[in-house]
Tab-separated table of N, CA and C in Angstrom:
chain	number	residue	atom	x	y	z
A	1	UNK	N	-0.153	-0.441	0.025
A	1	UNK	CA	0.338	-1.348	-0.988
A	1	UNK	C	-0.596	-2.568	-1.028
A	2	UNK	N	-1.076	-2.894	-2.222
A	2	UNK	CA	-1.988	-4.039	-2.361
A	2	UNK	C	-1.202	-5.355	-2.220
A	3	UNK	N	-1.946	-6.427	-2.086
A	3	UNK	CA	-1.309	-7.766	-1.946
A	3	UNK	C	-0.547	-8.116	-3.216
A	4	UNK	N	-1.087	-7.717	-4.376
A	4	UNK	CA	-0.382	-7.996	-5.649
A	4	UNK	C	0.914	-7.200	-5.714
A	5	UNK	N	0.892	-5.962	-5.262
A	5	UNK	CA	2.118	-5.150	-5.263
A	5	UNK	C	3.160	-5.714	-4.317
A	6	UNK	N	2.691	-6.220	-3.150
A	6	UNK	CA	3.615	-6.887	-2.213
A	6	UNK	C	4.209	-8.154	-2.841
A	7	UNK	N	3.341	-8.924	-3.501
A	7	UNK	CA	3.792	-10.142	-4.160
A	7	UNK	C	4.806	-9.811	-5.257
A	8	UNK	N	4.517	-8.768	-6.029
A	8	UNK	CA	5.417	-8.340	-7.096
A	8	UNK	C	6.759	-7.933	-6.522
A	9	UNK	N	6.765	-7.168	-5.438
A	9	UNK	CA	8.003	-6.726	-4.806
A	9	UNK	C	8.815	-7.925	-4.308
A	10	UNK	N	8.121	-8.906	-3.694
A	10	UNK	CA	8.801	-10.087	-3.172
A	10	UNK	C	9.394	-10.898	-4.341
A	11	UNK	N	8.610	-11.064	-5.415
A	11	UNK	CA	9.102	-11.826	-6.569
A	11	UNK	C	10.297	-11.133	-7.213
A	12	UNK	N	10.240	-9.802	-7.321
A	12	UNK	CA	11.348	-9.039	-7.898
A	12	UNK	C	12.602	-9.206	-7.043
A	13	UNK	N	12.443	-9.153	-5.727
A	13	UNK	CA	13.576	-9.323	-4.813
A	13	UNK	C	14.193	-10.715	-4.994
A	14	UNK	N	13.357	-11.760	-5.082
A	14	UNK	CA	13.858	-13.119	-5.280
A	14	UNK	C	14.602	-13.230	-6.619
A	15	UNK	N	14.033	-12.626	-7.667
A	15	UNK	CA	14.677	-12.673	-8.988
A	15	UNK	C	16.027	-11.975	-8.938
A	16	UNK	N	16.081	-10.809	-8.285
A	16	UNK	CA	17.340	-10.052	-8.204
A	16	UNK	C	18.387	-10.813	-7.403
A	17	UNK	N	17.962	-11.441	-6.312
A	17	UNK	CA	18.897	-12.238	-5.502
A	17	UNK	C	19.436	-13.440	-6.255
A	18	UNK	N	18.552	-14.102	-7.037
A	18	UNK	CA	19.002	-15.224	-7.858
A	18	UNK	C	19.974	-14.761	-8.907
A	19	UNK	N	19.691	-13.609	-9.546
A	19	UNK	CA	20.618	-13.079	-10.553
A	19	UNK	C	21.974	-12.770	-9.951
A	20	UNK	N	21.996	-12.238	-8.720
A	20	UNK	CA	23.254	-11.960	-8.060
A	20	UNK	C	24.038	-13.243	-7.800
A	21	UNK	N	23.349	-14.273	-7.330
A	21	UNK	CA	23.985	-15.575	-7.064
A	21	UNK	C	24.511	-16.156	-8.387
A	22	UNK	N	23.708	-16.092	-9.454
A	22	UNK	CA	24.117	-16.618	-10.747
A	22	UNK	C	25.368	-15.903	-11.266
A	23	UNK	N	25.396	-14.572	-11.122
A	23	UNK	CA	26.568	-13.796	-11.550
A	23	UNK	C	27.809	-14.204	-10.750
A	24	UNK	N	27.653	-14.329	-9.449
A	24	UNK	CA	28.795	-14.738	-8.567
A	24	UNK	C	29.287	-16.126	-8.941
A	25	UNK	N	28.369	-17.041	-9.191
A	25	UNK	CA	28.720	-18.410	-9.573
A	25	UNK	C	29.469	-18.426	-10.911
A	26	UNK	N	28.966	-17.667	-11.906
A	26	UNK	CA	29.595	-17.586	-13.192
A	26	UNK	C	30.994	-16.970	-13.081
A	27	UNK	N	31.132	-15.958	-12.249
A	27	UNK	CA	32.422	-15.302	-12.068
A	27	UNK	C	33.427	-16.283	-11.397
A	28	UNK	N	32.974	-17.022	-10.396
A	28	UNK	CA	33.839	-17.995	-9.742
A	28	UNK	C	34.235	-19.103	-10.698
A	29	UNK	N	33.319	-19.546	-11.526
A	29	UNK	CA	33.600	-20.585	-12.522
A	29	UNK	C	34.614	-20.067	-13.526
A	30	UNK	N	34.453	-18.849	-13.995
A	30	UNK	CA	35.380	-18.272	-14.976
A	30	UNK	C	36.782	-18.171	-14.341
A	31	UNK	N	36.850	-17.764	-13.090
A	31	UNK	CA	38.140	-17.660	-12.405
A	31	UNK	C	38.771	-19.055	-12.268
A	32	UNK	N	37.972	-20.052	-11.990
A	32	UNK	CA	38.491	-21.415	-11.875
A	32	UNK	C	39.058	-21.908	-13.202
A	33	UNK	N	38.345	-21.619	-14.290
A	33	UNK	CA	38.859	-22.016	-15.630
A	33	UNK	C	40.142	-21.225	-15.956
A	34	UNK	N	40.187	-19.944	-15.614
A	34	UNK	CA	41.406	-19.162	-15.877
A	34	UNK	C	42.604	-19.763	-15.125
A	35	UNK	N	42.404	-20.148	-13.856
A	35	UNK	CA	43.474	-20.778	-13.081
A	35	UNK	C	43.867	-22.129	-13.698
A	36	UNK	N	42.897	-22.859	-14.188
A	36	UNK	CA	43.157	-24.143	-14.849
A	36	UNK	C	44.036	-23.953	-16.062
A	37	UNK	N	43.699	-22.992	-16.911
A	37	UNK	CA	44.476	-22.735	-18.137
A	37	UNK	C	45.893	-22.254	-17.769
A	38	UNK	N	45.992	-21.381	-16.756
A	38	UNK	CA	47.316	-20.950	-16.268
A	38	UNK	C	48.126	-22.151	-15.782
A	39	UNK	N	47.470	-23.062	-15.098
A	39	UNK	CA	48.153	-24.239	-14.569
A	39	UNK	C	48.652	-25.139	-15.708
A	40	UNK	N	47.856	-25.312	-16.763
A	40	UNK	CA	48.277	-26.089	-17.923
A	40	UNK	C	49.484	-25.420	-18.573
A	41	UNK	N	49.419	-24.092	-18.754
A	41	UNK	CA	50.565	-23.388	-19.351
A	41	UNK	C	51.824	-23.565	-18.523
A	42	UNK	N	51.705	-23.517	-17.213
A	42	UNK	CA	52.860	-23.725	-16.313
A	42	UNK	C	53.393	-25.149	-16.477
A	43	UNK	N	52.489	-26.118	-16.531
A	43	UNK	CA	52.885	-27.521	-16.764
A	43	UNK	C	53.660	-27.636	-18.064
A	44	UNK	N	53.146	-27.062	-19.155
A	44	UNK	CA	53.816	-27.125	-20.422
A	44	UNK	C	55.174	-26.430	-20.392
A	45	UNK	N	55.256	-25.290	-19.668
A	45	UNK	CA	56.558	-24.622	-19.502
A	45	UNK	C	57.546	-25.580	-18.834
A	46	UNK	N	57.098	-26.245	-17.765
A	46	UNK	CA	57.980	-27.201	-17.066
A	46	UNK	C	58.408	-28.339	-18.003
A	47	UNK	N	57.458	-28.894	-18.725
A	47	UNK	CA	57.753	-30.010	-19.635
A	47	UNK	C	58.751	-29.580	-20.694
A	48	UNK	N	58.533	-28.401	-21.272
A	48	UNK	CA	59.469	-27.925	-22.310
A	48	UNK	C	60.857	-27.692	-21.715
A	49	UNK	N	60.921	-27.217	-20.469
A	49	UNK	CA	62.227	-27.041	-19.811
A	49	UNK	C	62.882	-28.393	-19.594
A	50	UNK	N	62.126	-29.401	-19.151
A	50	UNK	CA	62.685	-30.732	-18.923
A	50	UNK	C	63.146	-31.365	-20.236
A	51	UNK	N	62.460	-31.065	-21.331
A	51	UNK	CA	62.799	-31.636	-22.631
A	51	UNK	C	63.930	-30.894	-23.343
A	52	UNK	N	64.374	-29.803	-22.777
A	52	UNK	CA	65.382	-28.980	-23.428
A	52	UNK	C	66.650	-29.756	-23.810
A	53	UNK	N	67.172	-30.673	-22.997
A	53	UNK	CA	68.350	-31.445	-23.439
A	53	UNK	C	68.072	-32.237	-24.717
A	54	UNK	N	66.865	-32.736	-24.891
A	54	UNK	CA	66.504	-33.445	-26.114
A	54	UNK	C	66.323	-32.465	-27.268
A	55	UNK	N	65.704	-31.318	-26.973
A	55	UNK	CA	65.461	-30.325	-28.025
A	55	UNK	C	66.798	-29.788	-28.576
A	56	UNK	N	67.777	-29.584	-27.696
A	56	UNK	CA	69.082	-29.093	-28.166
A	56	UNK	C	69.722	-30.043	-29.146
A	57	UNK	N	69.424	-31.315	-29.048
A	57	UNK	CA	69.979	-32.296	-29.989
A	57	UNK	C	68.979	-32.655	-31.104
A	58	UNK	N	67.930	-31.868	-31.217
A	58	UNK	CA	66.887	-32.044	-32.242
A	58	UNK	C	66.220	-33.425	-32.153
A	59	UNK	N	66.075	-33.941	-30.920
A	59	UNK	CA	65.412	-35.226	-30.694
A	59	UNK	C	63.938	-35.045	-30.319
A	60	UNK	N	63.558	-33.809	-30.018
A	60	UNK	CA	62.166	-33.524	-29.739
A	60	UNK	C	61.865	-32.123	-30.307
A	61	UNK	N	60.693	-32.036	-30.918
A	61	UNK	CA	60.188	-30.766	-31.424
A	61	UNK	C	58.779	-30.611	-30.848
A	62	UNK	N	58.403	-29.391	-30.540
A	62	UNK	CA	57.065	-29.143	-30.032
A	62	UNK	C	56.585	-27.814	-30.532
A	63	UNK	N	55.279	-27.688	-30.601
A	63	UNK	CA	54.674	-26.481	-31.096
A	63	UNK	C	53.363	-26.259	-30.331
A	64	UNK	N	53.438	-25.505	-29.269
A	64	UNK	CA	52.271	-25.304	-28.407
A	64	UNK	C	51.187	-24.600	-29.213
A	65	UNK	N	49.944	-25.064	-29.030
A	65	UNK	CA	48.815	-24.470	-29.691
A	65	UNK	C	47.615	-24.388	-28.753
A	66	UNK	N	46.467	-24.211	-29.347
A	66	UNK	CA	45.222	-24.133	-28.564
A	66	UNK	C	44.230	-25.127	-29.177
A	67	UNK	N	43.338	-25.602	-28.333
A	67	UNK	CA	42.260	-26.486	-28.788
A	67	UNK	C	40.994	-26.131	-28.017
A	68	UNK	N	39.863	-26.393	-28.644
A	68	UNK	CA	38.594	-26.119	-27.986
A	68	UNK	C	38.178	-27.351	-27.152
A	69	UNK	N	37.840	-27.101	-25.905
A	69	UNK	CA	37.405	-28.137	-24.991
A	69	UNK	C	35.938	-27.937	-24.670
A	70	UNK	N	35.154	-29.005	-24.741
A	70	UNK	CA	33.769	-28.979	-24.267
A	70	UNK	C	33.705	-29.911	-23.080
A	71	UNK	N	33.246	-29.371	-21.961
A	71	UNK	CA	33.296	-30.135	-20.717
A	71	UNK	C	31.975	-30.014	-19.978
A	72	UNK	N	31.490	-31.164	-19.482
A	72	UNK	CA	30.320	-31.143	-18.581
A	72	UNK	C	30.748	-30.638	-17.232
A	73	UNK	N	30.017	-29.675	-16.731
A	73	UNK	CA	30.346	-29.062	-15.440
A	73	UNK	C	29.146	-29.166	-14.533
A	74	UNK	N	29.316	-28.869	-13.228
A	74	UNK	CA	28.190	-28.976	-12.311
A	74	UNK	C	26.955	-28.197	-12.761
A	75	UNK	N	25.830	-28.576	-12.241
A	75	UNK	CA	24.511	-27.964	-12.549
A	75	UNK	C	24.069	-28.299	-13.974
A	76	UNK	N	24.530	-29.452	-14.476
A	76	UNK	CA	24.139	-29.944	-15.807
A	76	UNK	C	24.406	-28.937	-16.907
A	77	UNK	N	25.535	-28.256	-16.796
A	77	UNK	CA	25.929	-27.278	-17.805
A	77	UNK	C	27.098	-27.824	-18.614
A	78	UNK	N	27.293	-27.233	-19.779
A	78	UNK	CA	28.475	-27.583	-20.611
A	78	UNK	C	29.263	-26.307	-20.806
A	79	UNK	N	30.545	-26.387	-20.513
A	79	UNK	CA	31.430	-25.232	-20.718
A	79	UNK	C	32.284	-25.495	-21.958
A	80	UNK	N	32.446	-24.485	-22.756
A	80	UNK	CA	33.335	-24.544	-23.916
A	80	UNK	C	34.407	-23.487	-23.715
A	81	UNK	N	35.667	-23.912	-23.828
A	81	UNK	CA	36.751	-22.974	-23.617
A	81	UNK	C	37.963	-23.387	-24.428
A	82	UNK	N	38.861	-22.464	-24.682
A	82	UNK	CA	40.098	-22.765	-25.393
A	82	UNK	C	41.179	-23.054	-24.368
A	83	UNK	N	41.908	-24.142	-24.582
A	83	UNK	CA	42.964	-24.536	-23.663
A	83	UNK	C	44.204	-24.872	-24.461
A	84	UNK	N	45.375	-24.769	-23.827
A	84	UNK	CA	46.633	-25.110	-24.511
A	84	UNK	C	46.725	-26.593	-24.824
A	85	UNK	N	47.433	-26.888	-25.869
A	85	UNK	CA	47.729	-28.282	-26.270
A	85	UNK	C	49.192	-28.287	-26.688
A	86	UNK	N	49.870	-29.414	-26.447
A	86	UNK	CA	51.286	-29.493	-26.774
A	86	UNK	C	51.564	-30.694	-27.670
A	87	UNK	N	51.453	-30.489	-29.017
A	87	UNK	CA	51.841	-31.534	-29.948
A	87	UNK	C	53.372	-31.616	-30.027
A	88	UNK	N	53.895	-32.835	-30.150
A	88	UNK	CA	55.332	-33.014	-30.159
A	88	UNK	C	55.706	-34.100	-31.174
A	89	UNK	N	56.971	-34.063	-31.532
A	89	UNK	CA	57.610	-35.190	-32.227
A	89	UNK	C	58.780	-35.580	-31.355
A	90	UNK	N	58.759	-36.827	-30.856
A	90	UNK	CA	59.808	-37.331	-29.992
A	90	UNK	C	60.587	-38.389	-30.750
A	91	UNK	N	61.824	-38.037	-31.124
A	91	UNK	CA	62.646	-38.918	-31.949
A	91	UNK	C	61.896	-39.377	-33.208
A	92	UNK	N	61.165	-38.417	-33.796
A	92	UNK	CA	60.445	-38.646	-35.029
A	92	UNK	C	59.067	-39.265	-34.861
A	93	UNK	N	58.660	-39.560	-33.629
A	93	UNK	CA	57.355	-40.163	-33.389
A	93	UNK	C	56.381	-39.134	-32.809
A	94	UNK	N	55.159	-39.135	-33.296
A	94	UNK	CA	54.161	-38.138	-32.874
A	94	UNK	C	53.726	-38.411	-31.447
A	95	UNK	N	53.550	-37.348	-30.712
A	95	UNK	CA	53.000	-37.401	-29.326
A	95	UNK	C	52.228	-36.129	-29.131
A	96	UNK	N	51.376	-36.123	-28.092
A	96	UNK	CA	50.529	-34.948	-27.850
A	96	UNK	C	50.069	-34.959	-26.396
A	97	UNK	N	50.092	-33.761	-25.807
A	97	UNK	CA	49.509	-33.589	-24.489
A	97	UNK	C	48.300	-32.673	-24.649
A	98	UNK	N	47.126	-33.209	-24.289
A	98	UNK	CA	45.863	-32.511	-24.503
A	98	UNK	C	45.061	-32.466	-23.212
A	99	UNK	N	44.463	-31.335	-22.881
A	99	UNK	CA	43.617	-31.245	-21.694
A	99	UNK	C	42.394	-32.194	-21.825
A	100	UNK	N	42.085	-32.846	-20.708
A	100	UNK	CA	40.889	-33.699	-20.635
A	100	UNK	C	39.764	-32.860	-20.044
A	101	UNK	N	40.042	-32.189	-18.934
A	101	UNK	CA	39.030	-31.341	-18.310
A	101	UNK	C	39.420	-30.959	-16.911
A	102	UNK	N	38.664	-30.027	-16.389
A	102	UNK	CA	38.872	-29.519	-15.046
A	102	UNK	C	37.999	-30.253	-14.018
A	103	UNK	N	36.753	-30.496	-14.377
A	103	UNK	CA	35.779	-31.070	-13.433
A	103	UNK	C	35.794	-32.604	-13.569
A	104	UNK	N	36.773	-33.233	-12.952
A	104	UNK	CA	36.893	-34.671	-12.977
A	104	UNK	C	36.914	-35.211	-11.546
A	105	UNK	N	36.483	-36.427	-11.378
A	105	UNK	CA	36.465	-37.057	-10.061
A	105	UNK	C	37.910	-37.492	-9.680
A	106	UNK	N	38.284	-37.190	-8.451
A	106	UNK	CA	39.568	-37.649	-7.926
A	106	UNK	C	40.747	-36.763	-8.190
A	107	UNK	N	40.548	-35.638	-8.863
A	107	UNK	CA	41.649	-34.723	-9.144
A	107	UNK	C	41.096	-33.332	-9.406
A	108	UNK	N	41.992	-32.413	-9.630
A	108	UNK	CA	41.618	-31.023	-9.904
A	108	UNK	C	41.966	-30.654	-11.320
A	109	UNK	N	41.688	-31.578	-12.237
A	109	UNK	CA	41.956	-31.383	-13.643
A	109	UNK	C	42.946	-32.418	-14.152
A	110	UNK	N	42.884	-32.692	-15.463
A	110	UNK	CA	43.813	-33.689	-16.023
A	110	UNK	C	44.094	-33.386	-17.487
A	111	UNK	N	45.267	-33.865	-17.921
A	111	UNK	CA	45.627	-33.824	-19.329
A	111	UNK	C	46.061	-35.235	-19.703
A	112	UNK	N	45.934	-35.577	-20.974
A	112	UNK	CA	46.401	-36.862	-21.460
A	112	UNK	C	47.662	-36.695	-22.293
A	113	UNK	N	48.616	-37.577	-22.077
A	113	UNK	CA	49.879	-37.626	-22.807
A	113	UNK	C	49.799	-38.887	-23.666
A	114	UNK	N	49.642	-38.697	-24.973
A	114	UNK	CA	49.402	-39.826	-25.873
A	114	UNK	C	50.430	-39.875	-26.967
A	115	UNK	N	50.902	-41.076	-27.204
A	115	UNK	CA	51.810	-41.312	-28.317
A	115	UNK	C	51.675	-42.733	-28.709
A	116	UNK	N	51.248	-42.980	-29.914
A	116	UNK	CA	51.065	-44.311	-30.449
A	116	UNK	C	50.257	-45.178	-29.486
A	117	UNK	N	50.819	-46.318	-29.090
A	117	UNK	CA	50.068	-47.240	-28.237
A	117	UNK	C	50.182	-46.946	-26.742
A	118	UNK	N	51.080	-46.074	-26.323
A	118	UNK	CA	51.289	-45.800	-24.911
A	118	UNK	C	50.577	-44.507	-24.554
A	119	UNK	N	49.788	-44.554	-23.466
A	119	UNK	CA	49.047	-43.368	-23.057
A	119	UNK	C	49.154	-43.184	-21.533
A	120	UNK	N	49.302	-41.924	-21.177
A	120	UNK	CA	49.376	-41.557	-19.772
A	120	UNK	C	48.329	-40.483	-19.479
A	121	UNK	N	47.852	-40.521	-18.261
A	121	UNK	CA	47.020	-39.402	-17.776
A	121	UNK	C	47.844	-38.677	-16.733
A	122	UNK	N	47.868	-37.361	-16.837
A	122	UNK	CA	48.569	-36.503	-15.878
A	122	UNK	C	47.507	-35.747	-15.130
A	123	UNK	N	47.392	-36.008	-13.817
A	123	UNK	CA	46.327	-35.392	-13.022
A	123	UNK	C	46.912	-34.298	-12.144
A	124	UNK	N	46.114	-33.271	-11.969
A	124	UNK	CA	46.496	-32.130	-11.126
A	124	UNK	C	45.823	-32.262	-9.750
A	125	UNK	N	46.611	-32.002	-8.720
A	125	UNK	CA	46.101	-32.050	-7.351
A	125	UNK	C	46.525	-30.790	-6.644
A	126	UNK	N	45.539	-30.076	-6.112
A	126	UNK	CA	45.830	-28.815	-5.445
A	126	UNK	C	45.805	-29.009	-3.945
A	127	UNK	N	46.904	-28.709	-3.303
A	127	UNK	CA	47.009	-28.754	-1.846
A	127	UNK	C	47.748	-27.477	-1.447
A	128	UNK	N	48.745	-27.607	-0.628
A	128	UNK	CA	49.591	-26.456	-0.280
A	128	UNK	C	50.254	-25.917	-1.556
A	129	UNK	N	50.509	-26.809	-2.499
A	129	UNK	CA	51.034	-26.433	-3.798
A	129	UNK	C	50.396	-27.340	-4.842
A	130	UNK	N	50.534	-26.987	-6.104
A	130	UNK	CA	49.985	-27.793	-7.190
A	130	UNK	C	50.954	-28.938	-7.460
A	131	UNK	N	50.416	-30.149	-7.530
A	131	UNK	CA	51.215	-31.309	-7.898
A	131	UNK	C	50.561	-31.988	-9.074
A	132	UNK	N	51.388	-32.451	-10.000
A	132	UNK	CA	50.911	-33.217	-11.146
A	132	UNK	C	51.391	-34.644	-10.965
A	133	UNK	N	50.489	-35.578	-11.137
A	133	UNK	CA	50.813	-37.021	-11.003
A	133	UNK	C	50.681	-37.697	-12.361
A	134	UNK	N	51.613	-38.569	-12.664
A	134	UNK	CA	51.660	-39.292	-13.930
A	134	UNK	C	51.117	-40.694	-13.720
A	135	UNK	N	50.110	-41.073	-14.513
A	135	UNK	CA	49.478	-42.402	-14.387
A	135	UNK	C	49.532	-43.093	-15.756
A	136	UNK	N	49.978	-44.331	-15.774
A	136	UNK	CA	49.923	-45.155	-16.985
A	136	UNK	C	48.459	-45.517	-17.178
A	137	UNK	N	47.848	-45.153	-18.295
A	137	UNK	CA	46.418	-45.422	-18.492
A	137	UNK	C	46.108	-46.904	-18.567
A	138	UNK	N	47.100	-47.752	-18.868
A	138	UNK	CA	46.892	-49.190	-18.919
A	138	UNK	C	46.789	-49.772	-17.514
A	139	UNK	N	47.333	-49.074	-16.533
A	139	UNK	CA	47.296	-49.551	-15.141
A	139	UNK	C	46.309	-48.693	-14.374
A	140	UNK	N	45.096	-49.182	-14.153
A	140	UNK	CA	44.021	-48.396	-13.599
A	140	UNK	C	44.039	-48.321	-12.074
A	141	UNK	N	45.195	-48.493	-11.470
A	141	UNK	CA	45.225	-48.452	-10.040
A	141	UNK	C	46.351	-47.548	-9.544
A	142	UNK	N	46.280	-47.180	-8.298
A	142	UNK	CA	47.340	-46.402	-7.704
A	142	UNK	C	47.210	-44.927	-7.951
A	143	UNK	N	48.023	-44.203	-7.223
A	143	UNK	CA	48.008	-42.746	-7.295
A	143	UNK	C	48.929	-42.242	-8.394
A	144	UNK	N	49.724	-43.080	-8.996
A	144	UNK	CA	50.656	-42.646	-10.005
A	144	UNK	C	51.941	-42.168	-9.329
A	145	UNK	N	52.796	-41.537	-10.120
A	145	UNK	CA	54.038	-41.010	-9.602
A	145	UNK	C	54.081	-39.512	-9.836
A	146	UNK	N	54.807	-38.830	-8.992
A	146	UNK	CA	54.933	-37.392	-9.131
A	146	UNK	C	55.555	-37.066	-10.491
A	147	UNK	N	54.949	-36.177	-11.249
A	147	UNK	CA	55.516	-35.800	-12.542
A	147	UNK	C	56.704	-34.855	-12.291
A	148	UNK	N	57.842	-35.294	-12.815
A	148	UNK	CA	59.051	-34.472	-12.778
A	148	UNK	C	59.882	-34.869	-13.966
A	149	UNK	N	61.076	-34.320	-14.082
A	149	UNK	CA	61.900	-34.629	-15.250
A	149	UNK	C	62.210	-36.131	-15.355
A	150	UNK	N	62.469	-36.758	-14.213
A	150	UNK	CA	62.805	-38.184	-14.220
A	150	UNK	C	61.629	-39.051	-14.641
A	151	UNK	N	60.450	-38.795	-14.055
A	151	UNK	CA	59.282	-39.606	-14.406
A	151	UNK	C	58.857	-39.374	-15.866
A	152	UNK	N	59.013	-38.149	-16.334
A	152	UNK	CA	58.697	-37.876	-17.742
A	152	UNK	C	59.675	-38.617	-18.664
A	153	UNK	N	60.945	-38.633	-18.298
A	153	UNK	CA	61.951	-39.372	-19.099
A	153	UNK	C	61.598	-40.853	-19.164
A	154	UNK	N	61.178	-41.420	-18.058
A	154	UNK	CA	60.791	-42.838	-18.049
A	154	UNK	C	59.579	-43.063	-18.926
A	155	UNK	N	58.606	-42.163	-18.863
A	155	UNK	CA	57.404	-42.304	-19.718
A	155	UNK	C	57.794	-42.209	-21.187
A	156	UNK	N	58.647	-41.266	-21.521
A	156	UNK	CA	59.051	-41.124	-22.919
A	156	UNK	C	59.816	-42.344	-23.382
A	157	UNK	N	60.634	-42.931	-22.511
A	157	UNK	CA	61.446	-44.096	-22.921
A	157	UNK	C	60.529	-45.257	-23.340
A	158	UNK	N	59.308	-45.313	-22.854
A	158	UNK	CA	58.386	-46.379	-23.269
A	158	UNK	C	57.926	-46.226	-24.724
A	159	UNK	N	58.083	-45.012	-25.296
A	159	UNK	CA	57.671	-44.806	-26.677
A	159	UNK	C	58.746	-45.259	-27.643
A	160	UNK	N	59.954	-45.474	-27.184
A	160	UNK	CA	61.087	-45.757	-28.077
A	160	UNK	C	61.228	-47.208	-28.388
């Protein structure tokens, strides 16, 4: 085998190894986005369940949909994906919960809850279990409060 043939074999091996790593990275990234979207859907399921007492009295209406998200991700890439969105009318006032992104500093993904002048960020934190924390966007400090039916009710009361 000539030196050029050896060089060609080495270069081909490097190219093949890089392609394998790239495929594995892309697969892991796709799985991470799939888990993110599943997590948003579960969050929206919980929120709709918590809002059910209001919905039964026709005080809240919602219509889950999809929106396109463009997000900067590691390695200077941009990911485009479809994610759930939850537009609502709360006592006749428009509100919306929209994904911000998965790759954010300080959390494992976030959505924004916006209605008129009041805005909240809901951040996801993955530990032994997934926790969502509710943050008033006007107060840029603290860890926020655990998102549950009670904290959501308090947030909604600020819109009224």
